[in-house]
């Protein structure tokens, strides 16, 4: 059993930066994939970024490449999403997720077993 708690959301202006953190309780095994997804009002939840726990392989959605960076700290059991040059289109609830038996692309929502409660990010113009 893994519990995920996100923090760090807030209201910022376009061009600002924000850092989201996901604290995981329980054991994160080496084969896990940790990811961030987001869901804007009226839209489906979408993949943002992921990282493999073992070899630190990172993936990003095209919409955030070059602006967002994902980190994981195995000692602290945390996953961080550094978001730079934020845009109004980044406004969404951001969710942390864990895939305990990854056998598909990291962007496939149905592959994730545990989810956090989400944290709101609002970017104003």
mmCIF file with all atom_site columns, C-alpha atoms in Angstrom:
data_model
loop_
_atom_site.group_PDB
_atom_site.id
_atom_site.type_symbol
_atom_site.label_atom_id
_atom_site.label_alt_id
_atom_site.label_comp_id
_atom_site.label_asym_id
_atom_site.label_entity_id
_atom_site.label_seq_id
_atom_site.pdbx_PDB_ins_code
_atom_site.Cartn_x
_atom_site.Cartn_y
_atom_site.Cartn_z
_atom_site.occupancy
_atom_site.B_iso_or_equiv
_atom_site.pdbx_formal_charge
_atom_site.auth_seq_id
_atom_site.auth_comp_id
_atom_site.auth_asym_id
_atom_site.auth_atom_id
_atom_site.pdbx_PDB_model_num
ATOM 1   C CA . UNK A 1 1   ? 0.000   0.000  0.000   1.00 0.00 ? 1   UNK A CA 1
ATOM 2   C CA . UNK A 1 2   ? 1.302   3.419  -0.995  1.00 0.00 ? 2   UNK A CA 1
ATOM 3   C CA . UNK A 1 3   ? -0.139  6.742  0.038   1.00 0.00 ? 3   UNK A CA 1
ATOM 4   C CA . UNK A 1 4   ? 0.703   9.858  -1.914  1.00 0.00 ? 4   UNK A CA 1
ATOM 5   C CA . UNK A 1 5   ? 0.330   13.422 -0.677  1.00 0.00 ? 5   UNK A CA 1
ATOM 6   C CA . UNK A 1 6   ? 0.916   16.385 -2.957  1.00 0.00 ? 6   UNK A CA 1
ATOM 7   C CA . UNK A 1 7   ? 1.811   19.892 -1.866  1.00 0.00 ? 7   UNK A CA 1
ATOM 8   C CA . UNK A 1 8   ? 3.091   23.125 -3.339  1.00 0.00 ? 8   UNK A CA 1
ATOM 9   C CA . UNK A 1 9   ? 0.226   24.271 -5.513  1.00 0.00 ? 9   UNK A CA 1
ATOM 10  C CA . UNK A 1 10  ? -0.947  27.858 -5.591  1.00 0.00 ? 10  UNK A CA 1
ATOM 11  C CA . UNK A 1 11  ? -1.803  30.945 -7.592  1.00 0.00 ? 11  UNK A CA 1
ATOM 12  C CA . UNK A 1 12  ? 0.988   32.424 -9.704  1.00 0.00 ? 12  UNK A CA 1
ATOM 13  C CA . UNK A 1 13  ? 1.348   34.743 -12.658 1.00 0.00 ? 13  UNK A CA 1
ATOM 14  C CA . UNK A 1 14  ? 2.288   33.787 -16.179 1.00 0.00 ? 14  UNK A CA 1
ATOM 15  C CA . UNK A 1 15  ? 6.042   33.284 -16.427 1.00 0.00 ? 15  UNK A CA 1
ATOM 16  C CA . UNK A 1 16  ? 6.466   32.410 -12.749 1.00 0.00 ? 16  UNK A CA 1
ATOM 17  C CA . UNK A 1 17  ? 7.816   29.185 -11.315 1.00 0.00 ? 17  UNK A CA 1
ATOM 18  C CA . UNK A 1 18  ? 6.324   26.713 -8.870  1.00 0.00 ? 18  UNK A CA 1
ATOM 19  C CA . UNK A 1 19  ? 7.527   23.500 -7.280  1.00 0.00 ? 19  UNK A CA 1
ATOM 20  C CA . UNK A 1 20  ? 5.194   20.624 -6.507  1.00 0.00 ? 20  UNK A CA 1
ATOM 21  C CA . UNK A 1 21  ? 6.137   17.855 -4.112  1.00 0.00 ? 21  UNK A CA 1
ATOM 22  C CA . UNK A 1 22  ? 4.731   14.381 -3.678  1.00 0.00 ? 22  UNK A CA 1
ATOM 23  C CA . UNK A 1 23  ? 5.478   12.558 -0.443  1.00 0.00 ? 23  UNK A CA 1
ATOM 24  C CA . UNK A 1 24  ? 5.053   8.806  -0.582  1.00 0.00 ? 24  UNK A CA 1
ATOM 25  C CA . UNK A 1 25  ? 4.436   6.667  2.459   1.00 0.00 ? 25  UNK A CA 1
ATOM 26  C CA . UNK A 1 26  ? 5.045   2.950  2.250   1.00 0.00 ? 26  UNK A CA 1
ATOM 27  C CA . UNK A 1 27  ? 7.773   1.203  0.324   1.00 0.00 ? 27  UNK A CA 1
ATOM 28  C CA . UNK A 1 28  ? 8.650   2.452  -3.130  1.00 0.00 ? 28  UNK A CA 1
ATOM 29  C CA . UNK A 1 29  ? 10.216  -0.507 -4.886  1.00 0.00 ? 29  UNK A CA 1
ATOM 30  C CA . UNK A 1 30  ? 12.843  -0.175 -7.560  1.00 0.00 ? 30  UNK A CA 1
ATOM 31  C CA . UNK A 1 31  ? 10.508  -1.155 -10.401 1.00 0.00 ? 31  UNK A CA 1
ATOM 32  C CA . UNK A 1 32  ? 7.967   1.557  -9.643  1.00 0.00 ? 32  UNK A CA 1
ATOM 33  C CA . UNK A 1 33  ? 7.230   4.447  -11.952 1.00 0.00 ? 33  UNK A CA 1
ATOM 34  C CA . UNK A 1 34  ? 6.189   7.722  -10.344 1.00 0.00 ? 34  UNK A CA 1
ATOM 35  C CA . UNK A 1 35  ? 4.360   10.335 -12.364 1.00 0.00 ? 35  UNK A CA 1
ATOM 36  C CA . UNK A 1 36  ? 2.531   13.614 -12.418 1.00 0.00 ? 36  UNK A CA 1
ATOM 37  C CA . UNK A 1 37  ? -0.769  14.067 -14.208 1.00 0.00 ? 37  UNK A CA 1
ATOM 38  C CA . UNK A 1 38  ? -3.033  17.094 -14.395 1.00 0.00 ? 38  UNK A CA 1
ATOM 39  C CA . UNK A 1 39  ? -6.675  17.782 -15.014 1.00 0.00 ? 39  UNK A CA 1
ATOM 40  C CA . UNK A 1 40  ? -8.036  21.130 -16.122 1.00 0.00 ? 40  UNK A CA 1
ATOM 41  C CA . UNK A 1 41  ? -11.713 22.037 -15.705 1.00 0.00 ? 41  UNK A CA 1
ATOM 42  C CA . UNK A 1 42  ? -13.836 20.294 -18.301 1.00 0.00 ? 42  UNK A CA 1
ATOM 43  C CA . UNK A 1 43  ? -10.910 18.281 -19.637 1.00 0.00 ? 43  UNK A CA 1
ATOM 44  C CA . UNK A 1 44  ? -9.631  14.770 -19.209 1.00 0.00 ? 44  UNK A CA 1
ATOM 45  C CA . UNK A 1 45  ? -6.720  13.982 -16.949 1.00 0.00 ? 45  UNK A CA 1
ATOM 46  C CA . UNK A 1 46  ? -3.468  14.096 -18.896 1.00 0.00 ? 46  UNK A CA 1
ATOM 47  C CA . UNK A 1 47  ? 0.090   12.930 -18.459 1.00 0.00 ? 47  UNK A CA 1
ATOM 48  C CA . UNK A 1 48  ? 2.692   15.522 -17.480 1.00 0.00 ? 48  UNK A CA 1
ATOM 49  C CA . UNK A 1 49  ? 5.869   13.720 -16.504 1.00 0.00 ? 49  UNK A CA 1
ATOM 50  C CA . UNK A 1 50  ? 7.202   10.484 -15.063 1.00 0.00 ? 50  UNK A CA 1
ATOM 51  C CA . UNK A 1 51  ? 10.375  9.030  -13.593 1.00 0.00 ? 51  UNK A CA 1
ATOM 52  C CA . UNK A 1 52  ? 11.456  5.441  -13.033 1.00 0.00 ? 52  UNK A CA 1
ATOM 53  C CA . UNK A 1 53  ? 12.561  4.766  -9.487  1.00 0.00 ? 53  UNK A CA 1
ATOM 54  C CA . UNK A 1 54  ? 15.422  2.440  -10.389 1.00 0.00 ? 54  UNK A CA 1
ATOM 55  C CA . UNK A 1 55  ? 17.315  4.193  -13.154 1.00 0.00 ? 55  UNK A CA 1
ATOM 56  C CA . UNK A 1 56  ? 15.868  7.666  -13.042 1.00 0.00 ? 56  UNK A CA 1
ATOM 57  C CA . UNK A 1 57  ? 14.558  7.613  -16.605 1.00 0.00 ? 57  UNK A CA 1
ATOM 58  C CA . UNK A 1 58  ? 12.383  10.661 -17.195 1.00 0.00 ? 58  UNK A CA 1
ATOM 59  C CA . UNK A 1 59  ? 9.517   11.311 -19.607 1.00 0.00 ? 59  UNK A CA 1
ATOM 60  C CA . UNK A 1 60  ? 7.647   14.511 -20.382 1.00 0.00 ? 60  UNK A CA 1
ATOM 61  C CA . UNK A 1 61  ? 4.564   15.565 -22.278 1.00 0.00 ? 61  UNK A CA 1
ATOM 62  C CA . UNK A 1 62  ? 5.411   17.720 -25.271 1.00 0.00 ? 62  UNK A CA 1
ATOM 63  C CA . UNK A 1 63  ? 3.500   20.616 -23.760 1.00 0.00 ? 63  UNK A CA 1
ATOM 64  C CA . UNK A 1 64  ? 5.884   20.869 -20.785 1.00 0.00 ? 64  UNK A CA 1
ATOM 65  C CA . UNK A 1 65  ? 9.233   19.838 -22.267 1.00 0.00 ? 65  UNK A CA 1
ATOM 66  C CA . UNK A 1 66  ? 11.897  22.409 -21.560 1.00 0.00 ? 66  UNK A CA 1
ATOM 67  C CA . UNK A 1 67  ? 9.814   24.039 -18.829 1.00 0.00 ? 67  UNK A CA 1
ATOM 68  C CA . UNK A 1 68  ? 9.141   21.280 -16.277 1.00 0.00 ? 68  UNK A CA 1
ATOM 69  C CA . UNK A 1 69  ? 11.660  19.007 -14.590 1.00 0.00 ? 69  UNK A CA 1
ATOM 70  C CA . UNK A 1 70  ? 10.900  15.944 -12.496 1.00 0.00 ? 70  UNK A CA 1
ATOM 71  C CA . UNK A 1 71  ? 13.115  14.750 -9.657  1.00 0.00 ? 71  UNK A CA 1
ATOM 72  C CA . UNK A 1 72  ? 12.928  11.869 -7.277  1.00 0.00 ? 72  UNK A CA 1
ATOM 73  C CA . UNK A 1 73  ? 14.631  11.488 -3.917  1.00 0.00 ? 73  UNK A CA 1
ATOM 74  C CA . UNK A 1 74  ? 14.869  7.842  -2.957  1.00 0.00 ? 74  UNK A CA 1
ATOM 75  C CA . UNK A 1 75  ? 16.089  8.639  0.553   1.00 0.00 ? 75  UNK A CA 1
ATOM 76  C CA . UNK A 1 76  ? 13.101  10.874 1.276   1.00 0.00 ? 76  UNK A CA 1
ATOM 77  C CA . UNK A 1 77  ? 10.553  8.984  -0.855  1.00 0.00 ? 77  UNK A CA 1
ATOM 78  C CA . UNK A 1 78  ? 9.566   12.160 -2.643  1.00 0.00 ? 78  UNK A CA 1
ATOM 79  C CA . UNK A 1 79  ? 8.916   13.157 -6.221  1.00 0.00 ? 79  UNK A CA 1
ATOM 80  C CA . UNK A 1 80  ? 9.225   16.805 -7.147  1.00 0.00 ? 80  UNK A CA 1
ATOM 81  C CA . UNK A 1 81  ? 7.986   18.675 -10.194 1.00 0.00 ? 81  UNK A CA 1
ATOM 82  C CA . UNK A 1 82  ? 9.808   21.910 -10.867 1.00 0.00 ? 82  UNK A CA 1
ATOM 83  C CA . UNK A 1 83  ? 7.659   24.069 -13.143 1.00 0.00 ? 83  UNK A CA 1
ATOM 84  C CA . UNK A 1 84  ? 9.179   27.090 -14.841 1.00 0.00 ? 84  UNK A CA 1
ATOM 85  C CA . UNK A 1 85  ? 7.763   29.674 -17.230 1.00 0.00 ? 85  UNK A CA 1
ATOM 86  C CA . UNK A 1 86  ? 4.219   28.752 -16.292 1.00 0.00 ? 86  UNK A CA 1
ATOM 87  C CA . UNK A 1 87  ? 1.412   29.553 -18.677 1.00 0.00 ? 87  UNK A CA 1
ATOM 88  C CA . UNK A 1 88  ? -2.342  29.963 -18.158 1.00 0.00 ? 88  UNK A CA 1
ATOM 89  C CA . UNK A 1 89  ? -2.807  26.645 -19.996 1.00 0.00 ? 89  UNK A CA 1
ATOM 90  C CA . UNK A 1 90  ? -0.927  24.956 -17.138 1.00 0.00 ? 90  UNK A CA 1
ATOM 91  C CA . UNK A 1 91  ? -3.833  25.744 -14.813 1.00 0.00 ? 91  UNK A CA 1
ATOM 92  C CA . UNK A 1 92  ? -5.106  22.427 -13.469 1.00 0.00 ? 92  UNK A CA 1
ATOM 93  C CA . UNK A 1 93  ? -5.248  20.117 -10.502 1.00 0.00 ? 93  UNK A CA 1
ATOM 94  C CA . UNK A 1 94  ? -1.973  18.229 -10.422 1.00 0.00 ? 94  UNK A CA 1
ATOM 95  C CA . UNK A 1 95  ? -1.918  14.621 -9.247  1.00 0.00 ? 95  UNK A CA 1
ATOM 96  C CA . UNK A 1 96  ? 0.929   12.392 -8.189  1.00 0.00 ? 96  UNK A CA 1
ATOM 97  C CA . UNK A 1 97  ? 0.619   8.735  -9.164  1.00 0.00 ? 97  UNK A CA 1
ATOM 98  C CA . UNK A 1 98  ? 2.480   5.468  -8.705  1.00 0.00 ? 98  UNK A CA 1
ATOM 99  C CA . UNK A 1 99  ? 2.615   2.490  -11.043 1.00 0.00 ? 99  UNK A CA 1
ATOM 100 C CA . UNK A 1 100 ? 3.734   -0.572 -9.107  1.00 0.00 ? 100 UNK A CA 1
ATOM 101 C CA . UNK A 1 101 ? 3.917   -2.930 -12.067 1.00 0.00 ? 101 UNK A CA 1
ATOM 102 C CA . UNK A 1 102 ? 4.751   -0.859 -15.105 1.00 0.00 ? 102 UNK A CA 1
ATOM 103 C CA . UNK A 1 103 ? 4.072   -2.720 -18.326 1.00 0.00 ? 103 UNK A CA 1
ATOM 104 C CA . UNK A 1 104 ? 2.932   0.073  -20.589 1.00 0.00 ? 104 UNK A CA 1
ATOM 105 C CA . UNK A 1 105 ? 3.825   3.569  -21.619 1.00 0.00 ? 105 UNK A CA 1
ATOM 106 C CA . UNK A 1 106 ? 4.227   5.914  -18.640 1.00 0.00 ? 106 UNK A CA 1
ATOM 107 C CA . UNK A 1 107 ? 1.533   8.144  -20.091 1.00 0.00 ? 107 UNK A CA 1
ATOM 108 C CA . UNK A 1 108 ? -1.234  5.558  -19.803 1.00 0.00 ? 108 UNK A CA 1
ATOM 109 C CA . UNK A 1 109 ? -3.464  6.614  -16.930 1.00 0.00 ? 109 UNK A CA 1
ATOM 110 C CA . UNK A 1 110 ? -4.989  3.191  -16.388 1.00 0.00 ? 110 UNK A CA 1
ATOM 111 C CA . UNK A 1 111 ? -1.579  1.777  -15.563 1.00 0.00 ? 111 UNK A CA 1
ATOM 112 C CA . UNK A 1 112 ? -1.302  3.678  -12.294 1.00 0.00 ? 112 UNK A CA 1
ATOM 113 C CA . UNK A 1 113 ? -2.321  2.054  -9.056  1.00 0.00 ? 113 UNK A CA 1
ATOM 114 C CA . UNK A 1 114 ? -2.110  4.822  -6.486  1.00 0.00 ? 114 UNK A CA 1
ATOM 115 C CA . UNK A 1 115 ? -3.089  8.469  -6.672  1.00 0.00 ? 115 UNK A CA 1
ATOM 116 C CA . UNK A 1 116 ? -2.784  11.481 -4.467  1.00 0.00 ? 116 UNK A CA 1
ATOM 117 C CA . UNK A 1 117 ? -5.631  13.860 -3.710  1.00 0.00 ? 117 UNK A CA 1
ATOM 118 C CA . UNK A 1 118 ? -4.284  16.551 -6.026  1.00 0.00 ? 118 UNK A CA 1
ATOM 119 C CA . UNK A 1 119 ? -3.044  20.092 -5.629  1.00 0.00 ? 119 UNK A CA 1
ATOM 120 C CA . UNK A 1 120 ? -4.423  23.115 -7.484  1.00 0.00 ? 120 UNK A CA 1
ATOM 121 C CA . UNK A 1 121 ? -2.167  25.196 -9.717  1.00 0.00 ? 121 UNK A CA 1
ATOM 122 C CA . UNK A 1 122 ? -3.632  28.389 -11.123 1.00 0.00 ? 122 UNK A CA 1
ATOM 123 C CA . UNK A 1 123 ? -1.692  30.576 -13.532 1.00 0.00 ? 123 UNK A CA 1
ATOM 124 C CA . UNK A 1 124 ? -3.063  34.025 -14.201 1.00 0.00 ? 124 UNK A CA 1
ATOM 125 C CA . UNK A 1 125 ? -2.263  36.225 -17.205 1.00 0.00 ? 125 UNK A CA 1
#
